[in-house]
Short mmCIF file of C-alpha atoms in Angstrom, two decimals:
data_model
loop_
_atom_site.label_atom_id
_atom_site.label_comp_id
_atom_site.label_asym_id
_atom_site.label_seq_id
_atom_site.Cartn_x
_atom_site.Cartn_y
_atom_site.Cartn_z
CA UNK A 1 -8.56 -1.24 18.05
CA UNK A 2 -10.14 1.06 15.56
CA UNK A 3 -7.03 1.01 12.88
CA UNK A 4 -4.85 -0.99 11.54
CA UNK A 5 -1.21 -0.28 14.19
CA UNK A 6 1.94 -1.57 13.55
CA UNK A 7 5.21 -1.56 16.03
CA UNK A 8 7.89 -1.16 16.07
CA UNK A 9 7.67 2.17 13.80
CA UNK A 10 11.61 1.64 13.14
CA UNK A 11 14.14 -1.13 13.86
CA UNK A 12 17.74 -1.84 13.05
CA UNK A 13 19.40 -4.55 13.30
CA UNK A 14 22.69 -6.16 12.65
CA UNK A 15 23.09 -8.62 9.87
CA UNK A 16 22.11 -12.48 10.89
CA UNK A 17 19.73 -11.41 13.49
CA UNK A 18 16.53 -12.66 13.91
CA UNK A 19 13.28 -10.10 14.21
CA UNK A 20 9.91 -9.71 14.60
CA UNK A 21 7.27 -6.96 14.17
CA UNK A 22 3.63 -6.74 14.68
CA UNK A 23 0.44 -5.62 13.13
CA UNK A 24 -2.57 -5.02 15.17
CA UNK A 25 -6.53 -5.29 13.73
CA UNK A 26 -9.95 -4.49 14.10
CA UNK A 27 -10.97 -8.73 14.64
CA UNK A 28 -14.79 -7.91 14.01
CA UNK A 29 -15.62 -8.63 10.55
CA UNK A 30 -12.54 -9.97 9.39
CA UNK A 31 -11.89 -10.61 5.78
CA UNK A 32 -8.13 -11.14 4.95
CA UNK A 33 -4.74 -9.90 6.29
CA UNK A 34 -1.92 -8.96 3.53
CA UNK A 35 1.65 -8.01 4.20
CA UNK A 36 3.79 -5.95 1.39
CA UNK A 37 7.48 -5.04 1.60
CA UNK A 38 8.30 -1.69 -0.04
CA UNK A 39 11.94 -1.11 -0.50
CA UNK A 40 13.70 2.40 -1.31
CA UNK A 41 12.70 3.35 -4.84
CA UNK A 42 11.05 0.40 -5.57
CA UNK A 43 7.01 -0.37 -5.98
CA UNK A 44 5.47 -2.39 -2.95
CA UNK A 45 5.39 -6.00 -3.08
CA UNK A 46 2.93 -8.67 -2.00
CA UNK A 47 4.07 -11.26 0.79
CA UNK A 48 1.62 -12.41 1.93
CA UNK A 49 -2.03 -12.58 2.14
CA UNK A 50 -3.61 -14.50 4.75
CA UNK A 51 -7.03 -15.61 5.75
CA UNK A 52 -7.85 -18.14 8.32
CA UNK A 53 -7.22 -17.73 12.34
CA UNK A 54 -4.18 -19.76 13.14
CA UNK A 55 -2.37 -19.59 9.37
CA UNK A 56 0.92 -19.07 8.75
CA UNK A 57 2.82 -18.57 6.15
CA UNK A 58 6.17 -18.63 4.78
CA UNK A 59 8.72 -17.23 2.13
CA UNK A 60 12.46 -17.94 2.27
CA UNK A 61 13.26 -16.35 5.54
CA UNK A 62 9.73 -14.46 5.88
CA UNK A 63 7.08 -15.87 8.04
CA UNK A 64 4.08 -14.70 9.24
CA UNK A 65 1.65 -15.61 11.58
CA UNK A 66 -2.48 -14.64 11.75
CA UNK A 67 -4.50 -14.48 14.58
CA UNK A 68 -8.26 -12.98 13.32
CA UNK A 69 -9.30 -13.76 17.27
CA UNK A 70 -7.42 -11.32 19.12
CA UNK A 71 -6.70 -9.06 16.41
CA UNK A 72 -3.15 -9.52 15.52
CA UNK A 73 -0.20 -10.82 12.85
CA UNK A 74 3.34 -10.95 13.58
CA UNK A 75 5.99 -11.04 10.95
CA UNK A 76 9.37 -12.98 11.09
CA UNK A 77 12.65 -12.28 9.79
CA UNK A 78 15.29 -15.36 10.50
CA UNK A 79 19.21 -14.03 9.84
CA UNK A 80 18.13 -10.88 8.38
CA UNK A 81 20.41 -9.48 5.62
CA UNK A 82 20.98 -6.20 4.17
CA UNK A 83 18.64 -7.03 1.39
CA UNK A 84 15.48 -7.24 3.68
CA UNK A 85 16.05 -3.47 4.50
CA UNK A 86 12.98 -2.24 3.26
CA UNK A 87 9.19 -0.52 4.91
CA UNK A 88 7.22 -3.63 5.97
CA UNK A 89 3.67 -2.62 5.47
CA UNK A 90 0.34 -4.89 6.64
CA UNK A 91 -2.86 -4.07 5.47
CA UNK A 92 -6.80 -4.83 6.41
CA UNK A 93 -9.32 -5.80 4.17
CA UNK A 94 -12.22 -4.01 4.82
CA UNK A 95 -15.65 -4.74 3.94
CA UNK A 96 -16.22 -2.24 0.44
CA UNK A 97 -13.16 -3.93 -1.11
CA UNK A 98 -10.26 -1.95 0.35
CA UNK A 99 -6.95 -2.48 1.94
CA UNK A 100 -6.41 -0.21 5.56
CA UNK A 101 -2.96 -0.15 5.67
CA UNK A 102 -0.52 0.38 9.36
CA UNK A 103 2.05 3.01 8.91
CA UNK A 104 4.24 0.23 8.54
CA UNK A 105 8.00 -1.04 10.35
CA UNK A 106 10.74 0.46 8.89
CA UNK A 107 13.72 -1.74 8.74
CA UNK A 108 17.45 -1.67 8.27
CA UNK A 109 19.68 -3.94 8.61
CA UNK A 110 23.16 -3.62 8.75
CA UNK A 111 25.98 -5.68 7.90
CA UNK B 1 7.59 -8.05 -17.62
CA UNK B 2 3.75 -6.94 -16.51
CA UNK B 3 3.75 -4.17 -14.35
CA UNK B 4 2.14 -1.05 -12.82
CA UNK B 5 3.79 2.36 -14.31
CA UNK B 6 3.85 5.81 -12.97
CA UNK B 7 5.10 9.29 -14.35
CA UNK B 8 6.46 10.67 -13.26
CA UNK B 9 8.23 9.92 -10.20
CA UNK B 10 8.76 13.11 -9.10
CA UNK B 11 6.67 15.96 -9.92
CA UNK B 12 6.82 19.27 -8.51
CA UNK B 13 4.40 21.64 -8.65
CA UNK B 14 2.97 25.69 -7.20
CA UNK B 15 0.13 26.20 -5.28
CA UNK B 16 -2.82 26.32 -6.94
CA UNK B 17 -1.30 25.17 -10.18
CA UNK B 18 -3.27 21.89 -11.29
CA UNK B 19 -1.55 18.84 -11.73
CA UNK B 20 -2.23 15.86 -13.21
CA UNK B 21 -0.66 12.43 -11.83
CA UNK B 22 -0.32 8.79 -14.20
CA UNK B 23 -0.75 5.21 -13.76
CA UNK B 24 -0.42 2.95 -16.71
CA UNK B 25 -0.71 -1.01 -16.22
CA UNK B 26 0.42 -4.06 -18.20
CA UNK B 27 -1.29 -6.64 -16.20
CA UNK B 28 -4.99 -6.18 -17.56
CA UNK B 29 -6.55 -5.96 -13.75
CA UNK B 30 -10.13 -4.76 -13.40
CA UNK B 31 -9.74 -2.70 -10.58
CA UNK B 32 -7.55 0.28 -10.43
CA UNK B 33 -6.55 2.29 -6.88
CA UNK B 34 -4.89 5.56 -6.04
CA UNK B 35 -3.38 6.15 -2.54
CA UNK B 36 -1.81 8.70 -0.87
CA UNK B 37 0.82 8.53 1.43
CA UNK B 38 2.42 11.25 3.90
CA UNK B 39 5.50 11.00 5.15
CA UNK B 40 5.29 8.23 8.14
CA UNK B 41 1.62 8.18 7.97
CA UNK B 42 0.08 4.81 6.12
CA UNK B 43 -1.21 4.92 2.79
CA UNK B 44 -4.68 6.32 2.54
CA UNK B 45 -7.27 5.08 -0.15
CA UNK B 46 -8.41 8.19 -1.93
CA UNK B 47 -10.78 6.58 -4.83
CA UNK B 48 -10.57 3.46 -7.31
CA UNK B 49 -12.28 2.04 -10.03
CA UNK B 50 -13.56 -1.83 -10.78
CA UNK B 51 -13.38 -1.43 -14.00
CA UNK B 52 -15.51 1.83 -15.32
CA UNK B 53 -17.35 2.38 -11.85
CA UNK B 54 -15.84 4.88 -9.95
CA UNK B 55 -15.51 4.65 -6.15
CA UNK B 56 -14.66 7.56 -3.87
CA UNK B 57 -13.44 7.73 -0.40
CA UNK B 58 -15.78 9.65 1.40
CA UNK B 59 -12.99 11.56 3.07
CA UNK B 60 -11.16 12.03 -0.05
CA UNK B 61 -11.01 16.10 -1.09
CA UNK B 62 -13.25 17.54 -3.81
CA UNK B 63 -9.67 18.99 -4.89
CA UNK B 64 -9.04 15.33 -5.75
CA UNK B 65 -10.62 13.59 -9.00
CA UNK B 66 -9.94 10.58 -11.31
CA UNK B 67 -10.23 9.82 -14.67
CA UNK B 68 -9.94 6.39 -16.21
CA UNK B 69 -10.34 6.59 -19.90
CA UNK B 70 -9.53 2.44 -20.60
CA UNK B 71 -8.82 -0.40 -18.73
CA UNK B 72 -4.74 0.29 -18.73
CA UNK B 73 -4.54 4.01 -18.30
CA UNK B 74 -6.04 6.00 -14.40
CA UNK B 75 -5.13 9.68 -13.85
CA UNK B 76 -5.30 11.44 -10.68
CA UNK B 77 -6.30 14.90 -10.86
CA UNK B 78 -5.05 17.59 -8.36
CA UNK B 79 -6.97 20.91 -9.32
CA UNK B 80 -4.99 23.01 -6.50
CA UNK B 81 -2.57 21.87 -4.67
CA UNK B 82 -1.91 23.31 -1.17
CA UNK B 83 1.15 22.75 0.70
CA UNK B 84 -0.94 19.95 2.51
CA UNK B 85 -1.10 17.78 -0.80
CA UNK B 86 2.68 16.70 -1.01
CA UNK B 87 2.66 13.23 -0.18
CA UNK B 88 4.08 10.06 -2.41
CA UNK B 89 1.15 8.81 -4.42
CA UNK B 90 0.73 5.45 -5.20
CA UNK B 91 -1.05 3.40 -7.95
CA UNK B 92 -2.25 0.14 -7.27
CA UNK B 93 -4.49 -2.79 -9.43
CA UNK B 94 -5.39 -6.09 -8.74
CA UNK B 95 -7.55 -8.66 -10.58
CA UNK B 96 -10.75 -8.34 -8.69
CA UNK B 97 -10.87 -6.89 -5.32
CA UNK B 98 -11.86 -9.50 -3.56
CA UNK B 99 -9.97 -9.93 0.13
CA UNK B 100 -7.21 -12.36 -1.50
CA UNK B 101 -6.31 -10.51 -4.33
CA UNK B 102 -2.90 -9.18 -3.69
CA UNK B 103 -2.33 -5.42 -5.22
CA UNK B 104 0.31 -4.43 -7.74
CA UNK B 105 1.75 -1.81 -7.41
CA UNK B 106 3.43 1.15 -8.71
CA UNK B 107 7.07 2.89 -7.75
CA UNK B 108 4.83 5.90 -6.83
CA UNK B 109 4.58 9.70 -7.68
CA UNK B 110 6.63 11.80 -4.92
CA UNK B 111 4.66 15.44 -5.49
CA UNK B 112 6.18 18.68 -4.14
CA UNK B 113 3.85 21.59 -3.79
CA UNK B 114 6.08 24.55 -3.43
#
């Protein structure tokens, strides 16, 4: 994997439902993972930034999971609500001190 | 509250008329970024600046340039827009680049080149 790839590009879901989405890395030369939720209108907002194979982190109902082996985070959503609509965005750091961000997961949820 | 401002949020604009984009931050952070973003594509790092010293993407445009006069204020410059140039752009800080510094930041600039 030469980018950083995120699926699913879009997802709805009904209110109380549980859901997951992935983000997919280049594991060589791995630095730190972050995760930002961007809601409609608003500015981007830092989750979570994560460093060592195996962590995982929570917030609320937000988890997230790193693995630096294979390449790949996953983050969780438990009972979503309407309020966790929002673009879910994950990001590489790269060596040179910048973020390669995945198109992100759109998500709605709906009550 | 600290925060990361842009103006303005939408900004429309002709081709080949220059345009200048602004970032203003509260929050006193070294190192200053400007991304752009296309609809559905991710955000892409055009240039930023820990503190004075100016880094450029080496994909970013020529058409593209950046001033940053003081720690608070960064301006993205547009010198002609083409139609391929509307995109949202974002402002971001954060404290010191390193890998676990989390980024701030702003609502973003939506530009229309018409």
């Amino acid at each position: 994997i030469l980018n950083v790839e995120q699926s699913p590009q879009s997802l709805h879901v009904q209110e109380g439902d549980s859901t997951n989405f992935t983000c997919s890395f280049p594991s060589s030369n791995f630095y730190a993972l972050h995760w930002y939720r961007w809601e409609t209108a608003k500015s981007p907002e830092a989750l979570f930034v994560m460093t060592l194979n195996g962590d995982e982190k929570k917030k609320g109902r937000i988890s997230a999971t790193l693995n630096t082996k294979e390449g790949y985070s996953y983050l969780y959503i438990k009972g979503s609500q309407p309020e966790d609509s929002a673009t879910y965005l994950c990001a590489r750091y790269n060596q040179g001190g910048k973020l390669i961000f995945g198109q992100g997961t759109e998500l709605s949820v709906k009550p | 509250d600290a925060m990361v401002i842009q103006n303005p949020r939408y900004q429309v604009t002709q081709f080949g008329k220059p345009v200048t984009l602004s970032c203003s931050q509260t929050l006193n952070h070294n190192v200053m970024y400007w991304y752009q973003q296309k609809s559905s594509q991710a955000p892409k790092l055009l240039f930023h600046y820990y503190d004075k010293d100016f880094n450029n993407e080496a994909d970013t445009p020529d058409n593209f340039q950046s001033r940053r006069p003081n720690t608070s204020f960064c301006f993205l410059d547009i010198r002609s827009p083409g139609l391929g140039d509307a995109a949202m752009y974002l402002c971001a800080t954060s404290t010191t680049g390193s890998p676990v510094s989390e980024q701030f930041f702003g609502p973003g600039t939506r530009l229309t080149v018409l």
